[in-house]
Short mmCIF file of C-alpha atoms in Angstrom, two decimals:
data_model
loop_
_atom_site.label_atom_id
_atom_site.label_comp_id
_atom_site.label_asym_id
_atom_site.label_seq_id
_atom_site.Cartn_x
_atom_site.Cartn_y
_atom_site.Cartn_z
CA MET A 1 -25.55 -9.02 80.45
CA PRO A 2 -27.19 -12.39 81.10
CA GLY A 3 -23.68 -13.79 81.18
CA HIS A 4 -22.59 -11.29 84.07
CA TRP A 5 -25.01 -12.63 86.41
CA PRO A 6 -24.92 -16.41 86.31
CA LEU A 7 -28.37 -17.96 87.56
CA CYS A 8 -27.91 -21.20 89.40
CA PRO A 9 -31.28 -22.94 89.90
CA GLN A 10 -31.51 -25.28 92.78
CA ARG A 11 -33.38 -28.53 93.22
CA CYS A 12 -36.33 -28.12 95.79
CA GLN A 13 -38.96 -30.45 97.17
CA PRO A 14 -41.76 -31.18 94.78
CA SER A 15 -43.98 -29.18 97.10
CA ARG A 16 -42.02 -25.99 96.81
CA PRO A 17 -41.37 -24.60 93.27
CA PRO A 18 -37.62 -24.01 92.46
CA LEU A 19 -36.35 -20.41 92.42
CA PRO A 20 -33.11 -18.90 90.82
CA ARG A 21 -30.55 -18.50 93.44
CA TYR A 22 -29.41 -15.04 94.40
CA ILE A 23 -25.73 -14.31 93.74
CA SER A 24 -24.17 -11.23 94.77
CA PRO A 25 -22.18 -9.34 92.21
CA LEU A 26 -20.04 -8.07 94.93
CA THR A 27 -19.11 -11.46 96.51
CA SER A 28 -19.22 -13.90 93.66
CA SER A 29 -15.88 -15.53 93.10
CA SER A 30 -17.10 -17.21 89.80
CA PRO A 31 -15.35 -16.11 86.61
CA GLU A 32 -17.15 -13.38 84.86
CA THR A 33 -17.17 -12.29 81.18
CA PRO A 34 -15.94 -8.88 80.29
CA HIS A 35 -18.97 -6.51 80.82
CA PRO A 36 -18.92 -3.29 78.47
CA PRO A 37 -19.25 -0.21 80.45
CA SER A 38 -22.71 0.99 80.91
CA LYS A 39 -24.06 3.85 78.84
CA THR A 40 -25.37 6.63 81.29
CA ILE A 41 -28.26 8.58 79.93
CA THR A 42 -27.93 12.23 80.78
CA LEU A 43 -31.34 13.75 81.67
CA LYS A 44 -32.37 17.38 81.99
CA ALA A 45 -34.29 17.93 85.29
CA PRO A 46 -37.89 18.51 84.20
CA THR A 47 -40.00 21.16 85.44
CA ARG A 48 -42.43 20.12 88.26
CA PRO A 49 -45.66 20.06 86.10
CA SER A 50 -44.12 17.60 83.53
CA HIS A 51 -42.17 15.57 86.12
CA SER A 52 -44.98 12.90 86.70
CA HIS A 53 -45.79 12.79 83.05
CA CYS A 54 -42.07 12.00 82.39
CA LEU A 55 -42.24 9.09 84.73
CA VAL A 56 -45.59 7.85 83.59
CA SER A 57 -44.30 7.75 79.87
CA ALA A 58 -41.20 5.93 80.98
CA LEU A 59 -43.13 3.17 82.70
CA ASN A 60 -45.05 2.66 79.57
CA TRP A 61 -42.07 2.18 77.12
CA GLY A 62 -41.61 -1.06 75.37
CA THR A 63 -41.64 -4.60 76.48
CA ALA A 64 -40.19 -3.62 80.00
CA THR A 65 -43.49 -2.51 81.07
CA THR A 66 -46.04 -5.22 79.97
CA LEU A 67 -46.68 -6.36 83.37
CA LEU A 68 -47.38 -2.50 84.46
CA ALA A 69 -50.82 -1.14 85.33
CA GLN A 70 -52.21 1.15 82.67
CA PRO A 71 -51.93 4.88 83.73
CA ALA A 72 -54.72 7.11 83.74
CA SER A 73 -53.47 9.16 80.91
CA SER A 74 -53.98 6.11 78.48
CA SER A 75 -57.07 5.67 76.50
CA SER A 76 -57.95 2.61 78.60
CA SER A 77 -61.03 2.85 80.83
CA SER A 78 -59.62 0.57 83.52
CA LEU A 79 -56.45 0.43 85.29
CA VAL A 80 -55.58 -3.21 84.61
CA GLN A 81 -56.43 -4.81 81.48
CA PRO A 82 -56.85 -8.74 80.97
CA THR A 83 -54.27 -10.22 78.81
CA LYS A 84 -53.98 -13.65 77.37
CA PRO A 85 -51.56 -16.02 79.09
CA SER A 86 -48.23 -16.19 77.44
CA LYS A 87 -46.83 -19.47 76.20
CA LYS A 88 -43.49 -18.88 77.12
CA PRO A 89 -42.18 -17.14 80.26
CA ARG A 90 -41.15 -13.60 79.35
CA THR A 91 -37.91 -11.88 80.19
CA THR A 92 -37.58 -8.24 80.63
CA PRO A 93 -34.31 -6.62 79.71
CA ALA A 94 -33.66 -3.55 82.15
CA ASP A 95 -31.98 -1.39 79.43
CA THR A 96 -35.20 -1.21 77.07
CA ASN A 97 -36.52 1.60 78.98
CA PRO A 98 -34.82 4.89 78.10
CA LEU A 99 -34.95 6.40 81.58
CA LEU A 100 -33.72 3.29 83.41
CA ARG A 101 -29.97 3.47 83.57
CA PRO A 102 -28.34 0.06 82.59
CA SER A 103 -26.62 -1.57 85.65
CA PRO A 104 -25.11 -4.85 86.55
CA LEU A 105 -27.35 -4.82 89.63
CA ARG A 106 -30.39 -5.07 87.47
CA PRO A 107 -29.91 -8.10 85.11
CA MET A 108 -32.27 -9.56 82.65
CA CYS A 109 -34.64 -11.90 84.27
CA LYS A 110 -38.20 -13.11 84.51
CA ALA A 111 -40.74 -10.61 86.22
CA ARG A 112 -41.33 -12.68 89.20
CA ASP A 113 -37.46 -12.83 89.79
CA HIS A 114 -36.90 -9.08 90.07
CA LEU A 115 -37.42 -8.88 93.79
CA LEU A 116 -34.53 -11.47 94.39
CA LEU A 117 -32.16 -10.69 91.45
CA TRP A 118 -32.32 -7.05 91.29
CA ALA A 119 -29.69 -6.43 93.98
CA PRO A 120 -29.12 -3.21 95.94
CA ILE A 121 -25.61 -1.81 96.11
CA LYS A 122 -25.06 -3.28 99.69
CA PRO A 123 -26.90 -6.56 99.88
CA ARG A 124 -27.21 -8.83 102.77
CA SER A 125 -24.08 -10.61 101.71
CA THR A 126 -21.95 -7.64 102.20
CA PRO A 127 -19.41 -8.62 104.88
CA ASP A 128 -20.30 -7.44 108.50
CA SER A 129 -17.83 -7.45 111.22
CA LYS A 130 -20.63 -8.26 113.69
CA THR A 131 -21.57 -11.50 112.06
CA THR A 132 -19.93 -14.82 111.35
CA LEU A 133 -22.39 -16.22 108.81
CA SER A 134 -20.77 -17.98 105.80
CA GLN A 135 -21.83 -17.17 102.21
CA ASN A 136 -23.69 -20.51 102.28
CA ASP A 137 -25.68 -19.23 105.23
CA ILE A 138 -26.48 -16.20 103.44
CA GLN A 139 -27.46 -18.01 100.39
CA HIS A 140 -29.79 -20.24 102.39
CA ILE A 141 -31.52 -17.23 103.78
CA TYR A 142 -32.32 -16.02 100.22
CA ASP A 143 -33.35 -19.50 99.27
CA ILE A 144 -36.09 -19.60 101.90
CA ILE A 145 -37.28 -15.92 102.18
CA ALA A 146 -38.00 -15.83 98.33
CA HIS A 147 -40.90 -18.18 99.03
CA ALA A 148 -42.61 -15.76 101.29
CA TRP A 149 -44.42 -14.40 98.29
CA ALA A 150 -46.60 -16.19 95.64
CA ASP A 151 -45.28 -15.90 91.95
CA SER A 152 -48.28 -13.79 91.08
CA MET A 153 -47.56 -11.23 93.86
CA LYS A 154 -43.82 -11.25 92.91
CA GLU A 155 -44.81 -10.40 89.12
CA MET A 156 -47.02 -7.42 90.46
CA TYR A 157 -44.21 -6.21 92.76
CA ARG A 158 -41.98 -6.11 89.87
CA SER A 159 -43.85 -2.95 88.56
CA GLY A 160 -43.27 -0.81 91.55
CA LEU A 161 -39.68 -1.83 91.74
CA LEU A 162 -39.14 -0.74 88.18
CA ALA A 163 -41.08 2.51 88.85
CA PHE A 164 -38.86 3.16 91.77
CA HIS A 165 -35.58 2.84 90.09
CA ILE A 166 -36.80 4.91 87.28
CA PHE A 167 -37.84 7.68 89.62
CA CYS A 168 -34.58 7.49 91.40
CA ASP A 169 -32.55 7.74 88.21
CA ASN A 170 -34.83 10.58 87.06
CA GLN A 171 -33.92 12.46 90.05
CA SER A 172 -30.34 11.73 89.74
CA ILE A 173 -30.22 9.96 93.08
CA PRO A 174 -27.15 7.89 93.54
CA GLU A 175 -27.31 4.14 93.55
CA LEU A 176 -26.06 4.13 97.12
CA GLU A 177 -29.00 6.02 98.12
CA HIS A 178 -31.59 3.69 96.54
CA THR A 179 -31.28 1.54 99.55
CA PRO A 180 -31.95 1.56 102.31
CA THR A 181 -34.49 4.33 101.22
CA ILE A 182 -35.45 7.10 103.51
CA SER A 183 -38.76 8.79 104.13
CA SER A 184 -38.16 11.84 101.83
CA ILE A 185 -37.36 9.81 98.86
CA ILE A 186 -40.41 7.60 99.26
CA SER A 187 -42.69 10.71 99.84
CA ALA A 188 -41.27 12.31 96.76
CA PHE A 189 -42.10 9.21 94.79
CA ILE A 190 -45.66 9.09 95.99
CA SER A 191 -46.13 12.71 95.39
CA THR A 192 -45.05 12.17 91.75
CA LEU A 193 -47.34 9.44 90.96
CA ALA A 194 -50.26 10.97 92.73
CA GLY A 195 -52.95 12.21 90.34
CA SER A 196 -51.59 9.76 87.47
CA TYR A 197 -52.45 6.48 89.12
CA SER A 198 -54.88 4.96 91.38
CA GLY A 199 -54.29 4.92 95.16
CA SER A 200 -54.14 1.15 95.18
CA THR A 201 -51.55 1.03 92.40
CA ILE A 202 -49.39 3.57 94.34
CA SER A 203 -49.79 1.57 97.66
CA ASN A 204 -48.86 -1.71 95.78
CA TYR A 205 -45.71 0.12 94.59
CA ILE A 206 -44.73 1.07 98.11
CA ASN A 207 -45.29 -2.52 99.28
CA SER A 208 -43.05 -3.75 96.74
CA ILE A 209 -40.24 -1.70 97.58
CA ARG A 210 -40.66 -2.75 101.10
CA ALA A 211 -40.69 -6.45 100.00
CA TRP A 212 -37.35 -5.77 98.28
CA HIS A 213 -35.88 -4.36 101.40
CA THR A 214 -37.08 -7.33 103.27
CA ILE A 215 -35.60 -9.97 100.79
CA HIS A 216 -32.23 -8.31 100.95
CA GLY A 217 -32.00 -7.73 104.61
CA LEU A 218 -32.18 -4.00 104.52
CA ASP A 219 -33.81 -1.66 107.18
CA TRP A 220 -37.20 -0.19 106.31
CA ALA A 221 -37.58 2.94 108.49
CA LEU A 222 -40.02 5.42 107.39
CA ASN A 223 -42.19 8.25 108.67
CA ASN A 224 -45.39 6.16 108.71
CA MET A 225 -47.56 8.95 109.39
CA GLU A 226 -46.48 10.97 106.51
CA THR A 227 -46.50 7.96 104.26
CA ASP A 228 -50.10 7.09 105.27
CA ALA A 229 -51.14 10.74 104.78
CA LEU A 230 -49.73 10.82 101.25
CA LEU A 231 -51.29 7.50 100.29
CA LYS A 232 -54.47 8.95 101.60
CA VAL A 233 -54.34 11.99 99.40
CA ALA A 234 -53.20 9.91 96.33
CA MET A 235 -56.40 7.95 96.85
CA LEU A 236 -58.36 10.90 96.66
CA LEU A 237 -56.39 12.37 93.70
CA ALA A 238 -56.92 9.18 91.64
CA PRO A 239 -58.44 10.14 88.18
CA PRO A 240 -61.79 8.66 87.23
CA GLN A 241 -60.18 6.71 84.55
CA SER A 242 -58.33 4.56 86.89
CA LYS A 243 -61.45 3.19 88.45
CA ARG A 244 -63.50 0.32 86.91
CA PRO A 245 -67.21 0.53 87.35
CA PRO A 246 -68.78 -1.42 90.02
CA HIS A 247 -69.02 -5.31 89.46
CA GLU A 248 -72.60 -6.39 88.82
CA PRO A 249 -73.17 -9.60 90.88
CA TYR A 250 -74.37 -12.80 89.21
CA THR A 251 -77.83 -13.96 90.32
CA MET A 252 -79.48 -17.30 90.12
CA ASP A 253 -81.74 -15.97 87.12
CA LEU A 254 -78.76 -14.84 85.40
CA LEU A 255 -77.28 -18.46 85.53
CA VAL A 256 -80.40 -19.91 84.14
CA SER A 257 -80.38 -17.39 81.30
CA ILE A 258 -76.42 -18.40 80.67
CA CYS A 259 -77.38 -22.07 80.68
CA ASN A 260 -80.11 -21.35 78.00
CA HIS A 261 -77.49 -19.82 75.52
CA LEU A 262 -75.08 -22.78 76.11
CA ASP A 263 -75.07 -26.17 74.42
CA LEU A 264 -74.81 -28.53 77.37
CA SER A 265 -73.96 -31.45 75.07
CA SER A 266 -70.76 -29.59 74.15
CA PRO A 267 -67.70 -30.78 76.11
CA LEU A 268 -66.53 -27.25 76.53
CA HIS A 269 -69.87 -25.50 77.29
CA THR A 270 -70.58 -28.31 79.70
CA ALA A 271 -67.20 -27.80 81.60
CA VAL A 272 -67.68 -24.11 81.55
CA PHE A 273 -71.16 -24.23 83.11
CA ALA A 274 -70.19 -26.83 85.67
CA CYS A 275 -67.28 -24.55 86.61
CA LEU A 276 -69.74 -21.54 86.75
CA THR A 277 -72.19 -23.08 89.02
CA SER A 278 -69.62 -24.65 91.26
CA ALA A 279 -67.95 -21.11 91.73
CA PHE A 280 -71.21 -19.37 92.24
CA TYR A 281 -72.55 -21.56 95.01
CA ALA A 282 -69.38 -22.36 96.68
CA THR A 283 -68.50 -18.63 96.64
CA ALA A 284 -65.21 -19.34 94.94
CA CYS A 285 -62.76 -17.31 93.02
CA MET A 286 -62.27 -18.29 89.21
CA GLY A 287 -58.43 -18.73 89.50
CA GLU A 288 -59.28 -21.37 92.25
CA LEU A 289 -61.01 -23.72 89.89
CA THR A 290 -59.31 -22.92 86.56
CA THR A 291 -55.85 -23.06 85.40
CA LYS A 292 -53.76 -20.16 84.09
CA THR A 293 -52.51 -21.77 81.02
CA LEU A 294 -52.98 -25.10 79.30
CA LEU A 295 -49.72 -26.37 80.62
CA SER A 296 -49.86 -24.92 84.16
CA PHE A 297 -51.91 -27.55 85.76
CA ASN A 298 -50.21 -28.82 88.96
CA PRO A 299 -52.04 -31.57 91.08
CA LEU A 300 -50.49 -30.46 94.15
CA SER A 301 -52.17 -26.89 93.56
CA HIS A 302 -55.20 -27.37 91.46
CA VAL A 303 -58.63 -29.06 92.08
CA LYS A 304 -58.91 -32.57 90.89
CA PRO A 305 -62.02 -34.91 90.79
CA SER A 306 -60.37 -36.91 93.72
CA ASP A 307 -60.79 -33.83 95.81
CA ILE A 308 -64.65 -34.03 95.76
CA GLN A 309 -66.21 -35.71 98.81
CA MET A 310 -70.01 -36.18 99.78
CA GLU A 311 -70.66 -35.25 103.42
CA CYS A 312 -73.59 -35.39 105.75
CA ASP A 313 -74.43 -33.68 108.96
CA CYS A 314 -76.32 -35.11 111.94
CA GLN A 315 -79.74 -33.99 110.48
CA GLY A 316 -79.12 -35.76 107.10
CA ASN A 317 -78.26 -32.87 105.03
CA LEU A 318 -76.01 -33.54 102.26
CA ILE A 319 -73.24 -31.44 101.24
CA THR A 320 -70.62 -31.56 98.28
CA ASN A 321 -67.35 -30.56 99.64
CA ILE A 322 -64.37 -29.68 97.34
CA HIS A 323 -60.92 -29.44 98.65
CA LEU A 324 -58.64 -26.84 97.16
CA PRO A 325 -55.21 -28.20 97.63
CA LYS A 326 -53.07 -25.04 97.59
CA LEU A 327 -54.07 -21.22 97.82
CA LYS A 328 -52.02 -18.05 97.94
CA SER A 329 -53.34 -17.25 101.38
CA ALA A 330 -53.64 -20.89 102.48
CA PRO A 331 -50.75 -23.03 101.56
CA ASN A 332 -52.39 -26.12 102.96
CA GLY A 333 -55.47 -25.65 101.21
CA LYS A 334 -59.23 -24.84 102.01
CA ASP A 335 -62.58 -26.54 101.51
CA ILE A 336 -65.39 -24.93 99.70
CA ASN A 337 -68.83 -26.70 99.60
CA TRP A 338 -72.48 -26.37 98.39
CA ALA A 339 -75.78 -28.15 98.81
CA ARG A 340 -78.13 -29.00 96.08
CA GLN A 341 -80.53 -26.24 94.62
CA ASP A 342 -83.66 -26.15 92.65
CA GLY A 343 -83.90 -25.44 88.87
CA LEU A 344 -81.25 -25.46 85.94
CA SER A 345 -78.42 -24.08 88.10
CA ASP A 346 -78.33 -26.90 90.54
CA PRO A 347 -74.39 -27.29 90.98
CA GLN A 348 -74.71 -31.05 91.71
CA ALA A 349 -76.72 -31.99 88.63
CA VAL A 350 -74.33 -29.69 86.50
CA LEU A 351 -71.36 -31.35 88.01
CA GLU A 352 -72.68 -34.95 87.27
CA ASN A 353 -73.49 -33.99 83.74
CA HIS A 354 -69.87 -32.64 83.32
CA GLN A 355 -68.44 -35.83 84.53
CA GLY A 356 -70.55 -37.94 82.22
CA ILE A 357 -69.76 -35.99 79.14
CA ASN A 358 -66.18 -35.05 79.80
CA CYS A 359 -65.04 -37.99 82.15
CA PRO A 360 -62.16 -36.03 83.73
CA PRO A 361 -59.25 -37.99 85.00
CA SER A 362 -59.13 -38.66 88.75
CA ASN A 363 -55.92 -37.10 89.08
CA GLY A 364 -56.28 -34.37 86.27
CA PRO A 365 -58.02 -31.07 86.35
CA LEU A 366 -61.63 -31.26 87.52
CA PHE A 367 -62.71 -28.75 84.91
CA THR A 368 -61.45 -30.22 81.71
CA TYR A 369 -63.07 -31.05 78.41
CA HIS A 370 -62.76 -33.34 75.49
CA ASN A 371 -60.83 -32.08 72.47
CA GLY A 372 -60.55 -34.74 70.03
CA LYS A 373 -59.04 -37.81 71.83
CA ALA A 374 -57.42 -35.92 74.48
CA HIS A 375 -58.42 -33.74 77.44
CA LYS A 376 -57.81 -29.91 77.75
CA PRO A 377 -57.81 -28.24 81.00
CA LEU A 378 -60.30 -25.30 81.37
CA THR A 379 -58.30 -22.04 81.44
CA LYS A 380 -59.43 -18.82 82.92
CA GLY A 381 -59.14 -17.17 79.56
CA LYS A 382 -61.27 -19.93 77.81
CA PHE A 383 -63.95 -19.80 80.68
CA LEU A 384 -64.36 -16.04 80.37
CA SER A 385 -64.37 -16.12 76.55
CA VAL A 386 -67.34 -18.67 76.65
CA LEU A 387 -69.20 -16.87 79.36
CA THR A 388 -68.80 -13.59 77.66
CA SER A 389 -70.25 -14.88 74.52
CA ALA A 390 -73.18 -16.44 76.52
CA LEU A 391 -73.85 -13.08 78.22
CA LYS A 392 -73.86 -11.17 74.94
CA ALA A 393 -76.46 -13.71 73.41
CA ALA A 394 -78.58 -13.25 76.74
CA ARG A 395 -78.19 -9.42 76.46
CA ALA A 396 -77.05 -9.26 80.01
CA GLY A 397 -74.44 -6.49 79.48
CA PRO A 398 -71.12 -8.48 79.55
CA CYS A 399 -69.08 -5.41 80.32
CA LYS A 400 -70.69 -5.13 83.75
CA HIS A 401 -70.47 -8.71 84.79
CA TRP A 402 -66.79 -9.44 85.61
CA GLY A 403 -65.48 -12.60 86.98
CA HIS A 404 -65.33 -11.40 90.43
CA GLY A 405 -69.16 -10.76 90.42
CA ILE A 406 -69.66 -14.64 90.42
CA ARG A 407 -68.19 -14.72 94.04
CA LEU A 408 -70.22 -11.74 95.05
CA GLY A 409 -73.42 -12.94 93.60
CA LEU A 410 -73.98 -15.77 96.22
CA THR A 411 -72.89 -13.47 99.15
CA LEU A 412 -75.68 -11.01 98.04
CA GLU A 413 -78.07 -13.95 97.68
CA TYR A 414 -77.46 -15.27 101.10
CA LEU A 415 -77.73 -11.77 102.57
CA LEU A 416 -81.09 -11.30 100.91
CA ARG A 417 -82.20 -14.57 102.39
CA ASN A 418 -81.54 -13.09 105.89
CA VAL A 419 -78.45 -15.14 106.45
CA PRO A 420 -76.39 -13.23 109.22
CA PHE A 421 -73.27 -11.33 107.90
CA ASN A 422 -70.88 -13.41 110.01
CA VAL A 423 -72.25 -16.47 108.63
CA VAL A 424 -71.86 -15.24 105.04
CA LYS A 425 -68.30 -14.08 105.73
CA VAL A 426 -67.40 -17.63 106.94
CA LYS A 427 -69.12 -19.13 103.87
CA GLY A 428 -67.22 -16.78 101.45
CA ARG A 429 -63.93 -17.23 103.32
CA TRP A 430 -63.63 -13.29 103.58
CA ALA A 431 -60.69 -12.46 105.79
CA SER A 432 -61.99 -9.00 106.54
CA ASP A 433 -65.19 -7.00 106.06
CA THR A 434 -64.01 -5.46 102.90
CA PHE A 435 -66.60 -7.56 100.91
CA LEU A 436 -69.24 -5.32 102.09
CA ILE A 437 -68.04 -2.33 99.78
CA TYR A 438 -69.04 -4.65 96.80
CA LEU A 439 -72.54 -5.26 97.69
CA ARG A 440 -75.61 -3.72 96.36
CA GLN A 441 -79.38 -3.40 97.51
CA HIS A 442 -78.24 -2.37 100.87
CA ALA A 443 -81.67 -1.39 101.99
CA GLN A 444 -83.18 -4.80 101.09
CA ILE A 445 -80.42 -6.54 103.06
CA LEU A 446 -80.74 -4.36 106.16
CA ALA A 447 -84.57 -4.15 106.19
CA PRO A 448 -85.33 -7.21 108.42
CA TYR A 449 -82.77 -5.74 111.02
CA MET A 450 -84.54 -2.22 111.21
CA GLN A 451 -87.94 -3.26 111.86
CA ALA A 452 -89.77 -1.96 115.19
CA GLN A 453 -90.36 -5.53 116.31
CA PRO A 454 -87.88 -7.90 114.41
CA SER A 455 -88.83 -11.60 114.53
CA LEU A 456 -86.31 -12.73 112.06
CA HIS A 457 -84.19 -15.04 114.44
CA GLU A 458 -86.53 -15.86 117.09
CA SER A 459 -86.72 -19.50 116.48
CA PHE A 460 -82.87 -19.62 116.31
CA LEU A 461 -82.52 -17.59 119.62
CA ARG A 462 -85.06 -20.07 121.27
CA LEU A 463 -82.86 -22.88 120.27
CA THR A 464 -79.38 -21.52 121.03
CA LEU A 465 -79.99 -19.41 124.23
CA PRO A 466 -80.58 -21.11 127.45
CA PRO A 467 -83.96 -20.84 129.05
CA VAL A 468 -84.48 -18.09 131.66
CA ARG A 469 -84.74 -19.60 135.16
#
């Protein structure tokens, strides 16, 4: 099957990663190897009570579903389990799942390439009497639009695309009716998964199908009111096993406790604690300061020592500014910053100690550590491993302190210091108010605003508002 669909990687600019080129099986003029007839699997129509279980069991079959979220019927207590990064990119043959019919439209490819290379039966390249675009023009559209989603998003969307095709095959829906899909099929798809998966997972599956339509130039016309209503009900029917316990926020005291259980003369522990304090006081995500694997460092995307600058405002306050070169939500990068703090968790002192012990190269990873005579970049997996061990030693309940709690920790700390919500939102680079659902200690945060005679920001208002004349 790989020979049936030739992959033609193109050369791109260094700032844009190369993608495999889409080649339609209906329009390609290249010689093809004989393809054996596909073996169609005959399925009996299951009864309605076992329908969702049939689909759920199919999604958990073999290596084709290694990137899927865990269903609620599994013994896992959370929907998504952390996995160690693979050393080699994995390919996922489409015929390893017994309920997914083999098809030349769904070739073997990397998970992030499914949106592009899994083709509908009538793709964008199908001749249209109303257009004069050449095949090269069509190809150029695919080359550009494939960059609209980050690789991590495309890997996640692959799960929804696989689930949708399994559902259509299980319902004996002809390939011609898979796309463009209609409201009744999407509604039936949501109804089948409701009660077995979390509402957010089902919503991501619908988004993946819509992204697939967008890439291949297909119309996406649904009854939005019906779809939204079904997704709302799916959220209510989500089983308890599909929900993680609330993230416990990190605190300044917890950082000090972690520091007491680390050996700051060790290159690895020094890098981990420097990364932790930097992420905490800059309200950053761990993926922004670490690498995914030992070989995935990219100077155009990951933070480096040369990205650090010291800045000073008009009142003489010093601020450490770190430029993040590239983010999924900000291709041109963003700045994160902090100021000096008191105590063992001062990020500036910890960072200087890290630079003195590990001496990271100016154009290498900022958080790297000595390993023999070479440097090793600090991966997210290694960071969490060391942090979990320190939390266990500190008896701080590591199962409740996830990586996301680092970013939430300083958000809560600033709110408890009576910093206004909009200022905290800007500091944490929150695009919306969704961060409020993660917060704890609501009464303490709101207490200054609920007093009969609040005097919280009188001095601030006296400086900012014009005098009454």
